[in-house]
Coordinates of C-alpha atoms in Angstrom, one line a residue:
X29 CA 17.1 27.2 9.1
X30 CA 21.1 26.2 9.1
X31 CA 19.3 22.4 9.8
X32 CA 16.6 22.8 7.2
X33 CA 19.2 24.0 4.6
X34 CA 21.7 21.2 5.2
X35 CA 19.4 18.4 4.8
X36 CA 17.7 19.2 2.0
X37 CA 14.7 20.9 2.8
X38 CA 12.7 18.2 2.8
X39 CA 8.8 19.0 3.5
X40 CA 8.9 17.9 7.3
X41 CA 12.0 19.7 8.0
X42 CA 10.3 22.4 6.0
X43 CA 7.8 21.9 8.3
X44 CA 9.1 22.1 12.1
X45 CA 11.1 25.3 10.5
X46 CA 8.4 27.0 9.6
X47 CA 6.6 25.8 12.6
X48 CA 9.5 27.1 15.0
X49 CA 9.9 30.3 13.4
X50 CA 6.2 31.2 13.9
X51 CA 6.5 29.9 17.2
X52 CA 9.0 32.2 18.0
X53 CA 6.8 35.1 16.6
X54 CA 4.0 34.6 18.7
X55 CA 5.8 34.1 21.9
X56 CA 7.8 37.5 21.2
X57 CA 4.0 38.7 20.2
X58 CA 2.8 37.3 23.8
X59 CA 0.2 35.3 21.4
X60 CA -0.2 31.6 22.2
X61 CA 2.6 29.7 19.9
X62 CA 0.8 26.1 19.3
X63 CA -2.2 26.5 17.4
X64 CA -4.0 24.6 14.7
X65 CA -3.0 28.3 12.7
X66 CA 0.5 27.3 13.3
X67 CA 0.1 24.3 11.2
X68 CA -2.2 25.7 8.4
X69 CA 0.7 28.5 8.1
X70 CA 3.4 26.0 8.1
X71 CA 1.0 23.8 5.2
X72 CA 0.3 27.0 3.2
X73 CA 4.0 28.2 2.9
X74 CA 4.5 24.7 1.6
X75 CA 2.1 24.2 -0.8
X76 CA 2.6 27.8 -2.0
X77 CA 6.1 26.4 -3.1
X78 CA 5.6 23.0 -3.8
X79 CA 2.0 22.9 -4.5
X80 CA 3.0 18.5 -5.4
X81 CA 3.4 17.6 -2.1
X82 CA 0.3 17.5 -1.0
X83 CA -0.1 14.3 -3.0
X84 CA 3.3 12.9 -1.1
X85 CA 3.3 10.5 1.5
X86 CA 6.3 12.8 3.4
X87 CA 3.5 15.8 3.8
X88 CA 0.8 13.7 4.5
X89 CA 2.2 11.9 7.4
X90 CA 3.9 15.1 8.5
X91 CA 0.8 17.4 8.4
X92 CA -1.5 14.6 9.9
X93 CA 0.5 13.8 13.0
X94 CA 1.4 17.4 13.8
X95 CA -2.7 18.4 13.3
X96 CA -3.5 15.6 15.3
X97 CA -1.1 16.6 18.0
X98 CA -2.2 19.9 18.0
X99 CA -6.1 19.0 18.2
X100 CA -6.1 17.0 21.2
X101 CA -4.2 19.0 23.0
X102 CA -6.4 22.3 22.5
X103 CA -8.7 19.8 23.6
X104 CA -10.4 21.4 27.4
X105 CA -10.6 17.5 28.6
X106 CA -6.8 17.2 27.8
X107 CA -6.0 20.3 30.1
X108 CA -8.1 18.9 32.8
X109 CA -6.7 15.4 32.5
X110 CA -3.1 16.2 31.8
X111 CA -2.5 19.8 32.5
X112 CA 0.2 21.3 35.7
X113 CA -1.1 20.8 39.0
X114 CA 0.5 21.1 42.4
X115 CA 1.2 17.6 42.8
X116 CA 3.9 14.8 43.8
X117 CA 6.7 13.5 41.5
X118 CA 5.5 10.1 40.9
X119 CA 1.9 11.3 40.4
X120 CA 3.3 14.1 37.7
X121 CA 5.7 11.0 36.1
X122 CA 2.2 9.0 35.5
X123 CA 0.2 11.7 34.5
X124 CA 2.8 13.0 31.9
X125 CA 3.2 9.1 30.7
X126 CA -0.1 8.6 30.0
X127 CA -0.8 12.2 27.8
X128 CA 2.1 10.5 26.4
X129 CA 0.4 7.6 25.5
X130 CA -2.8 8.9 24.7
X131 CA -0.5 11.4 22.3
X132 CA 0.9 8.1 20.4
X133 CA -2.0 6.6 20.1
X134 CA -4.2 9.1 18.9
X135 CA -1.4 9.8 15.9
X136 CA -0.7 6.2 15.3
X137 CA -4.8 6.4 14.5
X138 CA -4.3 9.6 12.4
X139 CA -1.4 8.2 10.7
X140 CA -3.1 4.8 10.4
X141 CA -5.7 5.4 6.9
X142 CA -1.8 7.2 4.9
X143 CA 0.1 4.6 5.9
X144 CA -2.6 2.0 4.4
X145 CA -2.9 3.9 1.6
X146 CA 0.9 4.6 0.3
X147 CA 2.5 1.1 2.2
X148 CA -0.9 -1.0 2.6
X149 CA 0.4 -1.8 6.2
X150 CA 0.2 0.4 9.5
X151 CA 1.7 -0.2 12.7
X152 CA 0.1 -1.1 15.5
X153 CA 2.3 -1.1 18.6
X154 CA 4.0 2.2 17.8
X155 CA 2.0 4.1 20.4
X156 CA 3.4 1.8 23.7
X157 CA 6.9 1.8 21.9
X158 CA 7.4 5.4 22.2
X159 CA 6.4 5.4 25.7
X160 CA 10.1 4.4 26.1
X161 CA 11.5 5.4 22.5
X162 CA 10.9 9.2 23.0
X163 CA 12.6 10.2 26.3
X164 CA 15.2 7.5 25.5
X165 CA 16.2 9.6 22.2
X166 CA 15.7 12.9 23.9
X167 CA 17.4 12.9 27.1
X168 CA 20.0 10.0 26.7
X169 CA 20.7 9.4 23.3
X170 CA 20.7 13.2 21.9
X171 CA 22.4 14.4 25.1
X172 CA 25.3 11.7 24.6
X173 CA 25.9 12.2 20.6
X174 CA 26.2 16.4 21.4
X175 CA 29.0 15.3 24.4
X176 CA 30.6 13.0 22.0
X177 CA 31.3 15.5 19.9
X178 CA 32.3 17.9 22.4
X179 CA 35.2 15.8 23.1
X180 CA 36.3 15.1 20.2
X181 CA 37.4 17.9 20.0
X182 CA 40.0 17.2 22.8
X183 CA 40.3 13.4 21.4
X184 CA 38.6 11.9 24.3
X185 CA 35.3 11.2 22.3
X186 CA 35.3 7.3 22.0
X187 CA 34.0 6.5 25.3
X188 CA 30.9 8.4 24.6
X189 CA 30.5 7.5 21.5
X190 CA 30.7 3.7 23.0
X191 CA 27.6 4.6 25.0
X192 CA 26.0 5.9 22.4
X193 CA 26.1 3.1 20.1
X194 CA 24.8 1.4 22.7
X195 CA 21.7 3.1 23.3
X196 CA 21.2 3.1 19.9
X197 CA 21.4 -0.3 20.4
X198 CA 18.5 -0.3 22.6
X199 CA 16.3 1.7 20.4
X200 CA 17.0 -0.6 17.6
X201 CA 16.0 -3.9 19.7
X202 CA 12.8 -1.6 20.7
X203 CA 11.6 -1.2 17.1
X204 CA 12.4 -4.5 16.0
X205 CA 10.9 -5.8 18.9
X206 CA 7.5 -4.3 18.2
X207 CA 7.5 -4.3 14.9
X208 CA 7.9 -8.5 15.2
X209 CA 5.8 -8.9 17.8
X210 CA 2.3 -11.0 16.7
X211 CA -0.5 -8.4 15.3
X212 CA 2.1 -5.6 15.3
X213 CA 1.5 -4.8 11.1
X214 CA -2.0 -4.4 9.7
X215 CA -1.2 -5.3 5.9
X216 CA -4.4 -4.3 3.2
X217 CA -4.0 -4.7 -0.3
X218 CA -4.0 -0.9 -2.6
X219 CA -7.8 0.5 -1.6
X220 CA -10.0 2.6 -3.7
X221 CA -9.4 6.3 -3.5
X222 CA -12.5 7.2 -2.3
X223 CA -12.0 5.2 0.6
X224 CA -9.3 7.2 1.6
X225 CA -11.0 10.2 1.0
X226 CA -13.8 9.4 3.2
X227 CA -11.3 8.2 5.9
X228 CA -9.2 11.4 5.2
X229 CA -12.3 14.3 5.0
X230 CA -13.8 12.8 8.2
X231 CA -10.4 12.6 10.3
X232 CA -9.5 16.5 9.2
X233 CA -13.5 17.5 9.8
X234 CA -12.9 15.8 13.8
X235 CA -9.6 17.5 14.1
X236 CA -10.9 21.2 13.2
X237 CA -13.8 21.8 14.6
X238 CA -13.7 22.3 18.7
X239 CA -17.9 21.8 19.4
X240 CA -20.2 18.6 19.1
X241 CA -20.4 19.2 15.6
X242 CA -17.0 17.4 15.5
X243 CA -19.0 14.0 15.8
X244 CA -20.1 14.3 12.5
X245 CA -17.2 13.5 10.8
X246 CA -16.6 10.2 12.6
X247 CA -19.5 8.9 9.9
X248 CA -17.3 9.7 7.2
X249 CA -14.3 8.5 9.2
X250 CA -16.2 4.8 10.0
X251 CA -17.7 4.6 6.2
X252 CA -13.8 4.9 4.9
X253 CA -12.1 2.4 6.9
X254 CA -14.8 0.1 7.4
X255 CA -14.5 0.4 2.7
X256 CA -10.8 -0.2 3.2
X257 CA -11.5 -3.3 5.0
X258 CA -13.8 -4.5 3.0
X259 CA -11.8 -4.3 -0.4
X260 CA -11.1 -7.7 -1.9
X261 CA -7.3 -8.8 -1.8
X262 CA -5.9 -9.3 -5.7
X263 CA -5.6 -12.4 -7.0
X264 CA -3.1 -11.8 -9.6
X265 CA -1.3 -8.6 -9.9
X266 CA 1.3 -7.8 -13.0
X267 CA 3.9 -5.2 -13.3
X268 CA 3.4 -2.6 -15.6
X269 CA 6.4 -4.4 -17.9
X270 CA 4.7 -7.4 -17.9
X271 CA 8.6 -8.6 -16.4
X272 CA 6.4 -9.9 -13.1
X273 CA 3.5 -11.1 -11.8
X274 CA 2.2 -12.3 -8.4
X275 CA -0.5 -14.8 -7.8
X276 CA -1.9 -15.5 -4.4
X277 CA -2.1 -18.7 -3.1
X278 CA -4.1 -20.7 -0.7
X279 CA -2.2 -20.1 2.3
X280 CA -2.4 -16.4 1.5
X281 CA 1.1 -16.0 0.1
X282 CA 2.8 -14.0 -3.2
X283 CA 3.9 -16.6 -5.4
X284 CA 6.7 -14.8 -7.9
X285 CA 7.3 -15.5 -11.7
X286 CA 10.8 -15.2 -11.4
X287 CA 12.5 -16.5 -8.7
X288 CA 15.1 -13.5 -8.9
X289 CA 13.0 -10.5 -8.4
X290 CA 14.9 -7.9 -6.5
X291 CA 13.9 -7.3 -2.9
X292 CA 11.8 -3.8 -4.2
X293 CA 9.9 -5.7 -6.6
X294 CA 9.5 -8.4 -3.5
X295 CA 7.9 -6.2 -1.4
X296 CA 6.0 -3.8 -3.7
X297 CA 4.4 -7.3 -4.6
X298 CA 3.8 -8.7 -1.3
X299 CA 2.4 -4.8 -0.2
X300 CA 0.1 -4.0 -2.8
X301 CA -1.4 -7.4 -2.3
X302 CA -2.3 -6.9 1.0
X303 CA 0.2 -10.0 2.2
X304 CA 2.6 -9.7 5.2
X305 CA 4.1 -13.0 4.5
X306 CA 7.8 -13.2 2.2
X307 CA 6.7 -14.0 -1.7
X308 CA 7.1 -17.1 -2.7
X309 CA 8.3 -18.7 -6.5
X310 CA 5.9 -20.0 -8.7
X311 CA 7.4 -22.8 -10.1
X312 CA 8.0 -24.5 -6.7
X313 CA 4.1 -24.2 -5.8
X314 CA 1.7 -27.5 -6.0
X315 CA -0.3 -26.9 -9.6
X316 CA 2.6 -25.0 -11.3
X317 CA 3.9 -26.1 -14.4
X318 CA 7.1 -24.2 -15.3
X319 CA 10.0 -24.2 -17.5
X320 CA 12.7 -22.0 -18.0
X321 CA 10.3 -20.4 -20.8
X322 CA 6.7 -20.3 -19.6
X323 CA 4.8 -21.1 -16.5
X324 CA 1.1 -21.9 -16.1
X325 CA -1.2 -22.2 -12.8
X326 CA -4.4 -22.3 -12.2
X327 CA -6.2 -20.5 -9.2
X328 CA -9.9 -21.1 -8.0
X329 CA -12.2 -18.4 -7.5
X330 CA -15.6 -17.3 -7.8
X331 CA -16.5 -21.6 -7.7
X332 CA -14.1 -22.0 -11.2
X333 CA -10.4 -22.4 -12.1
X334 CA -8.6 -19.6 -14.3
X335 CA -5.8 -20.5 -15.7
X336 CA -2.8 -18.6 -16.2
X337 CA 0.3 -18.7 -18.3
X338 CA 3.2 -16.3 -18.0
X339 CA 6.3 -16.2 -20.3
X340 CA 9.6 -15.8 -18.4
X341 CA 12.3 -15.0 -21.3
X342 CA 13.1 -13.9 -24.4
X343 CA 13.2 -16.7 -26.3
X344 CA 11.0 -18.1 -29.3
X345 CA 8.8 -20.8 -28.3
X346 CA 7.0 -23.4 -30.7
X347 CA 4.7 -21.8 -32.7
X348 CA 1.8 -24.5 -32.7
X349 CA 2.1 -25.3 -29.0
X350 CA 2.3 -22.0 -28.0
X351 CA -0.8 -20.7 -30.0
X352 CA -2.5 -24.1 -28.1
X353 CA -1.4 -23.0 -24.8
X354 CA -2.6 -19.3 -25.3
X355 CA -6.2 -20.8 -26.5
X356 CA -6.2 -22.9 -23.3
X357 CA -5.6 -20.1 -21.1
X358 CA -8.0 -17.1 -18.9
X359 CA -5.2 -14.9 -19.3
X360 CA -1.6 -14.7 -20.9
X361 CA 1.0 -12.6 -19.8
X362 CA 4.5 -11.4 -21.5
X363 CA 7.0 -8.9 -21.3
X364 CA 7.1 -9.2 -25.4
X365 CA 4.7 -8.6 -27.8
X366 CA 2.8 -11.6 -28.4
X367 CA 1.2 -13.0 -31.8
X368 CA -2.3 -12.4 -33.0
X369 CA -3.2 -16.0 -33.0
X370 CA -2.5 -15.7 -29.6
X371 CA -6.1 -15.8 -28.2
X372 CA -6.7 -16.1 -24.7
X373 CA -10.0 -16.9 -23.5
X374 CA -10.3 -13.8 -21.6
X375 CA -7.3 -11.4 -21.2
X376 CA -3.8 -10.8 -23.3
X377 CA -2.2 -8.9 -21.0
X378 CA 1.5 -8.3 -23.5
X379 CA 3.7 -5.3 -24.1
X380 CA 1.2 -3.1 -26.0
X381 CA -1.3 -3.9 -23.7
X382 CA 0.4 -2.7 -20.3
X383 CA 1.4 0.6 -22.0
X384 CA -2.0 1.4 -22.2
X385 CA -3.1 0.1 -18.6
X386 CA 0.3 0.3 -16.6
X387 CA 0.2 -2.2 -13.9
X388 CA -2.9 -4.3 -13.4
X389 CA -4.8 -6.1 -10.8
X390 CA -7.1 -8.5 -10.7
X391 CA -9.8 -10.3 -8.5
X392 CA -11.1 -13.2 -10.1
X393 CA -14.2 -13.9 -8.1
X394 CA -15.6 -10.5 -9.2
X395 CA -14.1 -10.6 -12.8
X396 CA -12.6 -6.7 -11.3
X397 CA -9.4 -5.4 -13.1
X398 CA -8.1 -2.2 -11.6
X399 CA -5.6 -0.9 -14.3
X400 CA -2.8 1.8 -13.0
X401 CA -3.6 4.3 -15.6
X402 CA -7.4 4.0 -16.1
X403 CA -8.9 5.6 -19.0
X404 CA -5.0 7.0 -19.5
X405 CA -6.4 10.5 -18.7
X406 CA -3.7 11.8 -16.4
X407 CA -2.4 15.4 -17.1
X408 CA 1.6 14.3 -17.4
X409 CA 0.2 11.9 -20.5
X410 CA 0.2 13.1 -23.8
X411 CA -3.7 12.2 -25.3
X412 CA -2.2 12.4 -28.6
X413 CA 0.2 9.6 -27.9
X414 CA -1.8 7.6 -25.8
X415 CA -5.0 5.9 -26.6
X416 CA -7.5 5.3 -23.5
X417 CA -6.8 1.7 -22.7
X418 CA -10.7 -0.2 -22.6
X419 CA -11.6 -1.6 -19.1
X420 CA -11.5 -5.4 -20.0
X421 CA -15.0 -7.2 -19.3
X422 CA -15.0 -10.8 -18.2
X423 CA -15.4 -12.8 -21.9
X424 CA -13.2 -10.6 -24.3
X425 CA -10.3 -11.7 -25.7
X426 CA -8.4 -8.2 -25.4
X427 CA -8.0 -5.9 -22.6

């Protein structure tokens, strides 16, 4: 509790508290202590108090790894694959690394569909890794920090600390290692939300139920990923300031409208375009024409180009040329509020416009634009201040 308190009672600290305190309860109550009951306890007190997690990344991975653990280990075929025997040493070493194994890759699965659906990228390797990652931590790593600071208290604490550094060392090269190796990051652009529900309804309905009527929800399960996979990548996605855009090129890449963005607006970029590889800028891309004003591409899809023009300051452009460029463009984009005479053939994507859609994503072949806000219907919105934005429709001028 001393723990939970001191680092901020955060929901998976919140979590193992909970979870150790009931634990405690049943073994003092000769019940068994790790139950799938454990973990709805340890959910309910949490949402009970903090009933907005549940929509959190941090309770999602935490729940769905401890549910999953939980699961297959209730599991009868887990107890007579992995449980105590009379046996040798080396036999008992294999049998304990491979419930290991089978433990880390079952929740790297679990973990998989979240992961996709807050980062759009899931590890792959995670599950061999912690093989070694896990006892390292736990009997060599832990062990040395607690005699590090035992003498310190004595002064004689640098040599362990010295050790430790090193096998922290180790663990570092570990993750990096498997997090560079090739195929070690699935990357997917932002999925539909039903996906995820299907992939999240069908994992929790396999997890909960102990008889052949498990089965069932591997339909749902298969139905949801195989959606996530098949969701088209954006095209061209724009912040909800209108300050950036990415556009994908042939090679698969990010291209960036301003060669500065900060590494957040990098990544949140390359992520929610489904691209592993590091963004690239715009104006140094074959068919960009930039300036330190404007910048217009065009990008084939759908057996057409659509062209694009983004502004990239502040600063008053021609009047006549810029009203020409507009009316030669598919879509304009600014951080300002731009003219009425400026006219794009299909989307005006300026300041008003992105307050009433927030960010926005496009796939050309389809003519699909998934806004941010929707029909601006969320309950934090005031409906009196803000007007339902209109899905745009391949041909209008407005969005």
């Amino acid at each position: 509790m001393g723990y939970t308190w001191l680092t901020g009672a955060e929901v998976p600290t919140i979590r193992s508290c909970v979870a150790a305190l009931l634990v405690l309860l049943a073994l003092s109550l000769g019940r068994e202590a790790i139950t799938l009951r454990l973990v709805a306890a340890g959910a309910l007190l949490v949402l009970l108090l903090w009933p907005e997690a549940l929509a959190g990344a941090s309770f999602q991975l935490s729940f769905a790894a401890v549910t999953a653990i939980v699961a297959l280990h209730e599991s009868p075929r887990m107890h007579r694959w992995f449980g105590k025997r009379e046996e040798g040493r080396g036999a008992a070493l294999l049998r304990g690394a491979g419930s290991l194994l089978l433990t880390g890759v079952v929740v790297e699965l679990a973990l998989m569909p979240i992961g996709l659906f807050h980062f759009h990228q899931a590890g792959l390797y995670g599950a061999l890794a912690n093989i070694v990652a896990i006892p390292l931590t736990t009997f060599v790593i832990m062990p040395l920090e607690a005699l590090a600071l035992l003498l310190d208290l004595i002064g004689l604490g640098d040599p362990a600390w010295w050790l430790t550094a090193r096998t922290l060392d180790l663990l570092l090269w570990l993750a990096r290692t498997a997090a560079s190796a090739p195929g070690a990051v699935a990357a997917l652009p932002a999925m539909p939300h039903g996906a995820f529900a299907l992939a999240m309804a069908g994992s929790l309905w396999l997890a909960l139920w102990r008889t052949r009527v498990r089965w069932v929800g591997a339909a749902p399960l298969a139905i949801g990923l195989a959606w996530m996979l098949a969701t088209p990548a954006p095209d061209l996605i724009v912040t909800g300031d209108g300050r950036h855009l990415a556009i994908r090129m042939s090679d698969g890449s990010m291209a960036l409208l301003r060669d500065r963005a900060g590494d957040y607006t990098r990544d949140m970029l390359a992520e929610t375009g489904g691209s592993d590889a590091e963004p690239v800028a715009l104006a140094d891309q074959p068919g960009a024409r930039c300036s330190l004003d404007l910048c217009m591409i065009e990008h084939r899809a759908g057996g057409r180009a659509w062209r694009v023009a983004a502004t990239r300051s502040g600063y008053a452009l021609p009047w006549a040329e810029f009203i020409a460029l507009c009316r030669s463009v598919d879509v304009m984009i600014s951080d300002r509020r731009l003219p009425p005479g400026c006219m794009p053939r299909w989307l005006k994507l300026d300041r008003p416009a992105l307050a009433k859609t927030g960010g926005v994503a496009i796939a050309f072949a389809s003519g699909r634009v998934t806004m941010v806000r929707g029909a601006g219907r969320h309950p934090w919105l005031d409906p009196s201040r803000v007007q339902p934005a209109r899905t745009p429709i391949a041909g209008a001028r407005n969005p």
